[in-house]
Amino acid sequence: MSGRPLAPRAGALWAGLVLVVLALPVIAVVALTGADTQGLWAHLANTVLSVYVTNTLLLGGGVLVLTLITGIGTAWLVTMYEFPFRRTLEFALVLPLAMPAYILAYAYTDFFQVTGPVQTLLRDLTGLNVRDYWFPNIRSLEGAVFVLSGALFPYVYLITRAAFLEQSMSAVEVSRTLGLTRAQALLRVAVPMARPAIVAGGTLVTMETLADFGAVKYFDLQTFTTGIYRAWFSYGNPAAAAQLASILLAAVFAVVLIEQSSRGARRYAAVSAQYRDIRPWQLKGWRARLASVACATPVGVGFAVPAIILISMAIDAQHDVDLARVAALTLNTGTLAAIAATVVVALAAGVSFAAGRSQANLLRQMSRVSALGYATPGVVVGVGLLIVAGIADSFIRDIAEGAFHILVGLVLSGSVAVLVYAYAVRFFAVAHGPLDAAFVRIGARYGEAARTLGVSSSTAIIRIDIPLMRGTMLAVAALVFADVMKELPATMILRPFNFDTLATEAFQLATTERLDQAALPSLAIAVAGLIPVFLLCLGLRRARPGSHGEISVRTL
Amino acid sequence: MSALEFDAVTHAYGPRVAMKSFTLAVEDGEILGLLGPSGSGKTTALRVAAGLESPQKGKVYVGGKLVSEPGVDIPPEQRDVGLLFQDLALFPHLTVASNVAFGLHGARSAQRRMRTNELLELVGLSDYAQSYPHQLSGGQQQRVALARALAPKPKVLLLDEPFSNLDVVLRQQVRREMLNLLKTIGTSALFVTHDPEEALFMADRVAVMRDGTIMQTATPEAIYLKPANRFVASFFGETNVIPAAIRAGCAETPFGAIPVNGLLDDTAADVLVRAQGLLVSKNSNGAHATVRSARILGATVLLELQPAPPTGLKSNLIARVAMGTQLQSGDTVTITLDPRFAFAFARD
C-alpha cells in the first residue's frame, strides 16, 4: 500500500536538490567533455592514451586474476575445512581492508628496496654485491598488481564466503556421491553456484583498481587517474582532464552495470529452502599446515607484514618525526572526518525520510543514481568539483562586484566546505544504503500508529524512526569517518592551501623519499581503517542465511 | 450523531478499486464489525478513516466533523481516531508506560502520568509499566496496544484484524476481555475481520463487505437469520444450494416448501439452506438421501448426504445434526427444511 507521503512537498524538493547538488561534479565533468582542449587532446591521444589504456587493462586484469584466486581459495578453505587457526584466520582475512593500497605501496617499497631488509638479507646470505644480481622492482606494474591485490582480495573473499555459507551444501554433497573429489566439487558445483557473488566481488575489485590513485601515482605508473591529475595540474588543461575523466567514468559505470545485473541474478541464485549447517572437513598433517599457510599468506601480505614494516620504520625514525605535527594532523583529519560524517549522515537520512518507504518513489530512484558517486574515482570527483567551484565562484564574484561593489575573491575554491562537499559526493551512498534499508525495514506501521496518536509526520520521525535507526546511524557515521580518514586523491586536489590530512602528509613524505617519516601517519590511517573492519566482523558474526548484517561489503 | 461516517467513498490503488461508493456509519457507543473476505477492501476502509489513505471520492466524518472529501484531507494526527494494528506496532524502544503515554501530548506531565496509570490499571498491566513490549505475552501486548490507542480518548477506535496474531485458545480469551473493556469504556469502534464468528461475537452490528461495497448491515441475529443476498447467506458457514420452483409465494424444493418474499411466481430460484437447516430423520421408505459419512465435530455431527435420484440433485448435501443422532454411513434418511435457516434467492 502506498499510504500518504511522509514528507511535505517542501521536504521532497529539498531532498531532490541535495541529490542534484551531489551529482553536479560528475555532470560538470561530462559536460566539459566536448570543450576545446587547444590541441592537447590530439597530443595525448597520439602519445600517452594508448599507454593509459594498456596499463589500466593490465593492472585491472592482473589484480582481478590474483584477487579471484586468493579470495575464492581462502573462502573455500575456511568454510569447508577445519585446520589450525581456522577461526582466527576467518576473521583475519578481512584485516587487509584496513590498509589502503597506497600505504601498502609505501611499506613494500621500503621493504624491497636496495637498502631494505630483504635485499640486505639476500646479500648477507649470498655475499653478492648490489650490481651482481637482478631483483624485481616493486615500483612497477607488477608491483602495483601485487600491492593492489593484497589490499583488495578481501572483497572477493567476503562475498564468496557469504555465498558458500548461504549455499545448500546438499548440492556439494550430492556431487560428492556422484564421484567428484572435493576440488572438483569446488570447481564444478560450488563456484558455479556462487558465480553471481564472485562476479560482484570481482567488479568491486575492478572498480577500486580503476579508481586507485595513491599507489599508481607513487609507483609512477601512467594510468587514467594519474593522467587526469597531470592533465589538470601539469598541463593546466581542464577540458583534457574532463575528457580523460569521462573515459574512466564510462569504464567504471560499465563495471557497475555488470555488478548490478549480477546482483539481480543473485536474488534467485541464493534462494535455498533446504539450508544445512556446513560441517567442515577435518584436515590432518601437512594438508592442515598447508591450509593454514595458504590462508595466513594473504593476511601477511595485505596486513601483518606492512603493519610490522610501518611500526619498525616509525620506531627507527622516531627522532626525525615531529610528533606535535602528527598529533595536530590527526586532530585535523579527525575533525574533518567527523564533520563530513555528520553532514553525510544527516543528508542521507534526510533524503531517505523525504523519499518515504514507497519503492516507486522518484526520490528513491534518484538516490539510487546518486549512489554512483561512490563508484566515481576520487580524482574525477576532485576535478569535477574544481570545475563546479570555479563556476560558482565566478558567479558569486560577478554578483558581489557587479551589484554590491565588494571584492570577494574565491569563496568556495580551496575551502574546507568544498572538501566536505567532495566527501559527501563520494560517500553519500555509504550512509544512504544502510540507512534507507533500516528505514524501510522499520516499516510504516510505527509512524502510522504515532500519527493516529496525534503526532505529526516529522515528529514521528524524530520520536520513532531516528531512535530505532540509532545503531545504523552510528555505524554508517563510523564508516564515513574511516573513509574520509583514508581518502587521498580528492583531498589532494581540493584541500585548502597549507591544509594537510594524514593521507596527504604521508603521500608527500613518501614521494619526497622520506618514507620513514611517512610511517607514523600511515599507521594512524590504518588504525582508523580498522573501524569499518571491526563493524564488518560484528556483521559477519551475525551473518546467517536469511539474516544479513546491516553493514555490507558494498559499503566498505 | 455518528462517531464515524463514510459517505459514498471511492478509493483506488492505481487501477485496483478497493472501495466503491462505500457508505457506512458507526453510531456513538456502537461496536461495528466490518466483515469480508480478504481483498474486499475492509482494511482500506479503516486506513481511509484513519487518514492513512486519501480517497478519490466521497466524504468521511469523524464525530460529526468532516475530515475528508476531495480537496480536504485532515491528517491522521488531527482526526481523533485510535488505531489498533494487526501486528500491534508497539514501539519497541519505549517502555509500556511510554507507549501508552505516547499520544498524550499537550497535557501536563502529572496529568499524563495519571491518565497512563488509569489506563494501565484498566487493562490490568500496572505492574508492567516499566517493562518493554517484547517482555510481555501476546495477550498483554494486545492490551498495551489497546491502552495506547484509548489514552487520548479518540472519537472512534479502529481495529484491524485485532486477534489474528493470537493462537486459537488465547484468541477466545482476549476477545472476551477486549469486548468487556470496550463496553465498560463505552467507546465507539469499527473493527475489521474476515472471521464471521468473531464478527457475530464482538459486534453490535455487522456490515458485510464485498468488492469494495457494503452488501448488508444488520445486527448479528438479523444478518444470520435474514441475509440480504446469496453472498451474505453463504459467508456465515457452509450452505447447501437447492434449486426451487416459486409457486404461490412459496419456494418448493424436493424437501418441502418455504415461504418467500419479493420473488414472483416462476422465477428461476435457489434455496440456500445452512447445514443445520437440513432436518434429517432415519427412514427406510421413500428416502431422500443416503448417509455417506458421519463425523463427530464435538457438539454436532457433520453428515454428508447423497441425494436419491428422484430429487434430481447431483451434488452431495451437508447437514449438521445434534450429537446422539444414531446415524451411520449407509443409512437412508428423509429430509425436511427448517425455515429459519433456509433462504430463497433468484438465480443470477
mmCIF file of N, CA, C and O in Angstrom, chain A residues 1-5 442 444-470, chain B residues 13 43-44 47 50-54 73-77 79 81-83 85 87 89-93 99 102-103 105 112 148-149 152:
data_model
loop_
_atom_site.group_PDB
_atom_site.id
_atom_site.type_symbol
_atom_site.label_atom_id
_atom_site.label_comp_id
_atom_site.label_asym_id
_atom_site.label_seq_id
_atom_site.Cartn_x
_atom_site.Cartn_y
_atom_site.Cartn_z
ATOM 1 N N MET A 1 0.831 -1.192 0.000
ATOM 2 C CA MET A 1 0.000 0.000 0.000
ATOM 3 C C MET A 1 0.867 1.244 0.000
ATOM 4 O O MET A 1 1.898 1.306 0.652
ATOM 5 N N SER A 2 0.435 2.222 -0.722
ATOM 6 C CA SER A 2 1.282 3.396 -0.866
ATOM 7 C C SER A 2 1.183 4.286 0.365
ATOM 8 O O SER A 2 2.176 4.746 0.891
ATOM 9 N N GLY A 3 -0.002 4.512 0.862
ATOM 10 C CA GLY A 3 -0.156 5.371 2.021
ATOM 11 C C GLY A 3 0.085 6.809 1.655
ATOM 12 O O GLY A 3 0.409 7.131 0.512
ATOM 13 N N ARG A 4 -0.061 7.690 2.645
ATOM 14 C CA ARG A 4 0.181 9.084 2.321
ATOM 15 C C ARG A 4 1.675 9.350 2.365
ATOM 16 O O ARG A 4 2.413 8.694 3.076
ATOM 17 N N PRO A 5 2.146 10.313 1.577
ATOM 18 C CA PRO A 5 3.573 10.608 1.586
ATOM 19 C C PRO A 5 3.986 11.086 2.968
ATOM 20 O O PRO A 5 3.215 11.765 3.654
ATOM 21 N N ILE A 442 12.023 -0.764 9.150
ATOM 22 C CA ILE A 442 11.195 -0.376 10.294
ATOM 23 C C ILE A 442 9.734 -0.389 9.881
ATOM 24 O O ILE A 442 8.862 -0.786 10.639
ATOM 25 N N ALA A 444 6.148 1.268 7.862
ATOM 26 C CA ALA A 444 5.304 2.448 8.040
ATOM 27 C C ALA A 444 4.442 2.354 9.292
ATOM 28 O O ALA A 444 3.970 3.347 9.795
ATOM 29 N N ARG A 445 4.257 1.136 9.817
ATOM 30 C CA ARG A 445 3.203 0.979 10.821
ATOM 31 C C ARG A 445 3.470 1.769 12.102
ATOM 32 O O ARG A 445 2.532 2.314 12.684
ATOM 33 N N TYR A 446 4.750 1.860 12.547
ATOM 34 C CA TYR A 446 5.001 2.635 13.771
ATOM 35 C C TYR A 446 4.658 4.103 13.553
ATOM 36 O O TYR A 446 4.034 4.742 14.379
ATOM 37 N N GLY A 447 5.105 4.624 12.403
ATOM 38 C CA GLY A 447 4.812 6.020 12.095
ATOM 39 C C GLY A 447 3.316 6.255 11.992
ATOM 40 O O GLY A 447 2.796 7.262 12.487
ATOM 41 N N GLU A 448 2.615 5.304 11.389
ATOM 42 C CA GLU A 448 1.164 5.450 11.251
ATOM 43 C C GLU A 448 0.483 5.371 12.611
ATOM 44 O O GLU A 448 -0.444 6.137 12.897
ATOM 45 N N ALA A 449 0.970 4.451 13.447
ATOM 46 C CA ALA A 449 0.418 4.355 14.795
ATOM 47 C C ALA A 449 0.630 5.685 15.519
ATOM 48 O O ALA A 449 -0.270 6.200 16.173
ATOM 49 N N ALA A 450 1.836 6.266 15.362
ATOM 50 C CA ALA A 450 2.134 7.535 16.015
ATOM 51 C C ALA A 450 1.207 8.632 15.513
ATOM 52 O O ALA A 450 0.717 9.448 16.280
ATOM 53 N N ARG A 451 0.936 8.608 14.210
ATOM 54 C CA ARG A 451 0.108 9.678 13.647
ATOM 55 C C ARG A 451 -1.331 9.566 14.131
ATOM 56 O O ARG A 451 -1.976 10.572 14.393
ATOM 57 N N THR A 452 -1.837 8.368 14.288
ATOM 58 C CA THR A 452 -3.199 8.258 14.817
ATOM 59 C C THR A 452 -3.224 8.651 16.287
ATOM 60 O O THR A 452 -4.283 8.874 16.852
ATOM 61 N N LEU A 453 -2.044 8.719 16.909
ATOM 62 C CA LEU A 453 -1.986 9.183 18.290
ATOM 63 C C LEU A 453 -1.738 10.686 18.344
ATOM 64 O O LEU A 453 -1.347 11.223 19.366
ATOM 65 N N GLY A 454 -1.917 11.339 17.214
ATOM 66 C CA GLY A 454 -1.898 12.796 17.218
ATOM 67 C C GLY A 454 -0.529 13.422 17.068
ATOM 68 O O GLY A 454 -0.290 14.523 17.551
ATOM 69 N N VAL A 455 0.397 12.724 16.399
ATOM 70 C CA VAL A 455 1.745 13.244 16.244
ATOM 71 C C VAL A 455 1.975 13.517 14.761
ATOM 72 O O VAL A 455 1.567 12.728 13.921
ATOM 73 N N SER A 456 2.597 14.647 14.421
ATOM 74 C CA SER A 456 2.801 14.963 13.008
ATOM 75 C C SER A 456 3.865 14.044 12.410
ATOM 76 O O SER A 456 4.607 13.389 13.138
ATOM 77 N N SER A 457 3.951 14.009 11.074
ATOM 78 C CA SER A 457 4.870 13.049 10.453
ATOM 79 C C SER A 457 6.321 13.355 10.808
ATOM 80 O O SER A 457 7.114 12.458 11.021
ATOM 81 N N SER A 458 6.676 14.644 10.897
ATOM 82 C CA SER A 458 8.071 14.942 11.217
ATOM 83 C C SER A 458 8.368 14.585 12.673
ATOM 84 O O SER A 458 9.449 14.078 12.984
ATOM 85 N N THR A 459 7.415 14.822 13.553
ATOM 86 C CA THR A 459 7.623 14.433 14.953
ATOM 87 C C THR A 459 7.735 12.921 15.066
ATOM 88 O O THR A 459 8.531 12.404 15.856
ATOM 89 N N ALA A 460 6.943 12.211 14.261
ATOM 90 C CA ALA A 460 7.001 10.749 14.299
ATOM 91 C C ALA A 460 8.393 10.272 13.910
ATOM 92 O O ALA A 460 8.931 9.336 14.497
ATOM 93 N N ILE A 461 9.000 10.935 12.921
ATOM 94 C CA ILE A 461 10.352 10.550 12.514
ATOM 95 C C ILE A 461 11.336 10.781 13.645
ATOM 96 O O ILE A 461 12.179 9.933 13.940
ATOM 97 N N ILE A 462 11.188 11.925 14.328
ATOM 98 C CA ILE A 462 12.121 12.233 15.412
ATOM 99 C C ILE A 462 11.927 11.276 16.585
ATOM 100 O O ILE A 462 12.889 10.804 17.185
ATOM 101 N N ARG A 463 10.656 10.957 16.877
ATOM 102 C CA ARG A 463 10.416 10.172 18.093
ATOM 103 C C ARG A 463 10.440 8.672 17.858
ATOM 104 O O ARG A 463 10.623 7.898 18.800
ATOM 105 N N ILE A 464 10.231 8.241 16.632
ATOM 106 C CA ILE A 464 10.171 6.803 16.365
ATOM 107 C C ILE A 464 11.338 6.340 15.502
ATOM 108 O O ILE A 464 12.157 5.523 15.910
ATOM 109 N N ASP A 465 11.418 6.872 14.295
ATOM 110 C CA ASP A 465 12.358 6.308 13.324
ATOM 111 C C ASP A 465 13.812 6.563 13.717
ATOM 112 O O ASP A 465 14.637 5.664 13.663
ATOM 113 N N ILE A 466 14.111 7.799 14.111
ATOM 114 C CA ILE A 466 15.508 8.096 14.431
ATOM 115 C C ILE A 466 15.995 7.269 15.629
ATOM 116 O O ILE A 466 17.059 6.654 15.547
ATOM 117 N N PRO A 467 15.219 7.191 16.734
ATOM 118 C CA PRO A 467 15.694 6.313 17.814
ATOM 119 C C PRO A 467 15.884 4.867 17.362
ATOM 120 O O PRO A 467 16.848 4.218 17.752
ATOM 121 N N LEU A 468 14.983 4.372 16.509
ATOM 122 C CA LEU A 468 15.110 2.986 16.068
ATOM 123 C C LEU A 468 16.296 2.799 15.133
ATOM 124 O O LEU A 468 16.834 1.709 15.009
ATOM 125 N N MET A 469 16.690 3.870 14.443
ATOM 126 C CA MET A 469 17.797 3.761 13.485
ATOM 127 C C MET A 469 19.132 4.159 14.095
ATOM 128 O O MET A 469 20.134 4.222 13.393
ATOM 129 N N ARG A 470 19.151 4.430 15.401
ATOM 130 C CA ARG A 470 20.361 4.999 16.012
ATOM 131 C C ARG A 470 21.590 4.125 15.764
ATOM 132 O O ARG A 470 22.657 4.621 15.413
ATOM 133 N N TYR B 13 -6.276 1.966 -5.678
ATOM 134 C CA TYR B 13 -4.814 1.949 -5.762
ATOM 135 C C TYR B 13 -4.488 1.728 -7.224
ATOM 136 O O TYR B 13 -4.543 0.600 -7.706
ATOM 137 N N THR B 43 -9.745 -3.361 5.021
ATOM 138 C CA THR B 43 -8.626 -2.689 5.661
ATOM 139 C C THR B 43 -8.414 -1.296 5.066
ATOM 140 O O THR B 43 -8.079 -0.352 5.773
ATOM 141 N N THR B 44 -8.674 -1.180 3.764
ATOM 142 C CA THR B 44 -8.587 0.140 3.133
ATOM 143 C C THR B 44 -9.573 1.111 3.787
ATOM 144 O O THR B 44 -9.225 2.262 4.062
ATOM 145 N N ARG B 47 -8.086 2.358 6.899
ATOM 146 C CA ARG B 47 -6.982 3.294 6.668
ATOM 147 C C ARG B 47 -7.507 4.640 6.177
ATOM 148 O O ARG B 47 -6.929 5.682 6.495
ATOM 149 N N ALA B 50 -8.699 6.465 9.182
ATOM 150 C CA ALA B 50 -7.597 6.968 9.991
ATOM 151 C C ALA B 50 -6.850 8.104 9.303
ATOM 152 O O ALA B 50 -6.062 8.798 9.937
ATOM 153 N N GLY B 51 -7.071 8.281 7.998
ATOM 154 C CA GLY B 51 -6.339 9.316 7.279
ATOM 155 C C GLY B 51 -5.015 8.830 6.742
ATOM 156 O O GLY B 51 -4.169 9.625 6.348
ATOM 157 N N LEU B 52 -4.824 7.505 6.713
ATOM 158 C CA LEU B 52 -3.578 6.965 6.181
ATOM 159 C C LEU B 52 -3.658 6.785 4.673
ATOM 160 O O LEU B 52 -2.659 6.542 4.014
ATOM 161 N N GLU B 53 -4.879 6.891 4.132
ATOM 162 C CA GLU B 53 -5.075 6.925 2.684
ATOM 163 C C GLU B 53 -6.020 8.084 2.400
ATOM 164 O O GLU B 53 -6.906 8.372 3.206
ATOM 165 N N SER B 54 -5.823 8.738 1.247
ATOM 166 C CA SER B 54 -6.745 9.804 0.859
ATOM 167 C C SER B 54 -7.635 9.307 -0.265
ATOM 168 O O SER B 54 -7.150 9.060 -1.365
ATOM 169 N N ASP B 73 -8.342 17.124 3.456
ATOM 170 C CA ASP B 73 -7.713 15.902 3.945
ATOM 171 C C ASP B 73 -7.043 16.202 5.273
ATOM 172 O O ASP B 73 -5.885 16.576 5.326
ATOM 173 N N ILE B 74 -7.820 16.047 6.354
ATOM 174 C CA ILE B 74 -7.251 16.295 7.678
ATOM 175 C C ILE B 74 -6.247 15.177 7.965
ATOM 176 O O ILE B 74 -6.578 13.998 7.826
ATOM 177 N N PRO B 75 -5.004 15.512 8.336
ATOM 178 C CA PRO B 75 -4.000 14.463 8.585
ATOM 179 C C PRO B 75 -4.376 13.615 9.794
ATOM 180 O O PRO B 75 -5.151 14.054 10.651
ATOM 181 N N PRO B 76 -3.846 12.392 9.867
ATOM 182 C CA PRO B 76 -4.257 11.439 10.903
ATOM 183 C C PRO B 76 -4.131 12.015 12.313
ATOM 184 O O PRO B 76 -4.968 11.734 13.165
ATOM 185 N N GLU B 77 -3.071 12.821 12.528
ATOM 186 C CA GLU B 77 -2.839 13.268 13.901
ATOM 187 C C GLU B 77 -3.902 14.240 14.388
ATOM 188 O O GLU B 77 -4.002 14.522 15.560
ATOM 189 N N ARG B 79 -7.245 13.796 13.705
ATOM 190 C CA ARG B 79 -8.554 13.203 13.441
ATOM 191 C C ARG B 79 -9.257 12.641 14.657
ATOM 192 O O ARG B 79 -10.411 12.274 14.582
ATOM 193 N N VAL B 81 -8.810 9.707 16.075
ATOM 194 C CA VAL B 81 -9.136 8.296 15.938
ATOM 195 C C VAL B 81 -8.055 7.480 16.634
ATOM 196 O O VAL B 81 -6.908 7.905 16.720
ATOM 197 N N GLY B 82 -8.442 6.338 17.175
ATOM 198 C CA GLY B 82 -7.463 5.424 17.729
ATOM 199 C C GLY B 82 -7.354 4.250 16.774
ATOM 200 O O GLY B 82 -8.359 3.833 16.194
ATOM 201 N N LEU B 83 -6.139 3.748 16.577
ATOM 202 C CA LEU B 83 -5.984 2.657 15.620
ATOM 203 C C LEU B 83 -5.214 1.522 16.270
ATOM 204 O O LEU B 83 -4.151 1.726 16.847
ATOM 205 N N PHE B 85 -3.387 -1.802 15.325
ATOM 206 C CA PHE B 85 -2.898 -2.512 14.151
ATOM 207 C C PHE B 85 -2.952 -4.018 14.355
ATOM 208 O O PHE B 85 -2.858 -4.509 15.474
ATOM 209 N N ASP B 87 -0.584 -6.085 13.669
ATOM 210 C CA ASP B 87 0.631 -6.540 14.348
ATOM 211 C C ASP B 87 0.983 -5.642 15.525
ATOM 212 O O ASP B 87 2.115 -5.599 15.963
ATOM 213 N N ALA B 89 2.182 -2.964 16.353
ATOM 214 C CA ALA B 89 3.088 -1.833 16.156
ATOM 215 C C ALA B 89 3.412 -1.127 17.467
ATOM 216 O O ALA B 89 3.476 0.092 17.528
ATOM 217 N N LEU B 90 3.617 -1.889 18.532
ATOM 218 C CA LEU B 90 4.117 -1.274 19.773
ATOM 219 C C LEU B 90 5.526 -0.776 19.506
ATOM 220 O O LEU B 90 6.304 -1.448 18.830
ATOM 221 N N PHE B 91 5.845 0.405 20.036
ATOM 222 C CA PHE B 91 7.182 0.949 19.792
ATOM 223 C C PHE B 91 8.192 0.136 20.588
ATOM 224 O O PHE B 91 8.168 0.134 21.815
ATOM 225 N N PRO B 92 9.102 -0.550 19.903
ATOM 226 C CA PRO B 92 9.971 -1.500 20.607
ATOM 227 C C PRO B 92 10.997 -0.819 21.514
ATOM 228 O O PRO B 92 11.526 -1.439 22.412
ATOM 229 N N HIS B 93 11.251 0.480 21.265
ATOM 230 C CA HIS B 93 12.297 1.151 22.037
ATOM 231 C C HIS B 93 11.732 1.895 23.241
ATOM 232 O O HIS B 93 12.464 2.566 23.939
ATOM 233 N N ASN B 99 4.824 3.858 25.918
ATOM 234 C CA ASN B 99 3.964 3.540 24.777
ATOM 235 C C ASN B 99 2.562 4.092 25.001
ATOM 236 O O ASN B 99 1.987 4.725 24.126
ATOM 237 N N PHE B 102 2.335 7.818 24.814
ATOM 238 C CA PHE B 102 2.845 8.422 23.573
ATOM 239 C C PHE B 102 1.894 9.450 22.970
ATOM 240 O O PHE B 102 2.312 10.498 22.504
ATOM 241 N N GLY B 103 0.605 9.140 22.995
ATOM 242 C CA GLY B 103 -0.349 10.038 22.342
ATOM 243 C C GLY B 103 -0.827 11.163 23.240
ATOM 244 O O GLY B 103 -1.643 11.983 22.823
ATOM 245 N N HIS B 105 0.123 14.149 24.319
ATOM 246 C CA HIS B 105 0.975 15.338 24.321
ATOM 247 C C HIS B 105 0.098 16.538 24.567
ATOM 248 O O HIS B 105 -1.122 16.476 24.446
ATOM 249 N N ARG B 112 -0.514 13.436 32.438
ATOM 250 C CA ARG B 112 -0.141 12.311 31.573
ATOM 251 C C ARG B 112 0.075 11.070 32.408
ATOM 252 O O ARG B 112 -0.383 9.982 32.068
ATOM 253 N N ARG B 148 -2.834 2.167 24.631
ATOM 254 C CA ARG B 148 -2.186 3.259 23.918
ATOM 255 C C ARG B 148 -3.172 3.963 22.989
ATOM 256 O O ARG B 148 -3.200 5.190 22.904
ATOM 257 N N ALA B 149 -3.998 3.153 22.305
ATOM 258 C CA ALA B 149 -4.955 3.748 21.369
ATOM 259 C C ALA B 149 -6.046 4.510 22.103
ATOM 260 O O ALA B 149 -6.548 5.524 21.611
ATOM 261 N N PRO B 152 -5.618 8.831 24.374
ATOM 262 C CA PRO B 152 -6.019 10.195 24.007
ATOM 263 C C PRO B 152 -7.536 10.371 23.857
ATOM 264 O O PRO B 152 -7.955 11.402 23.342
#
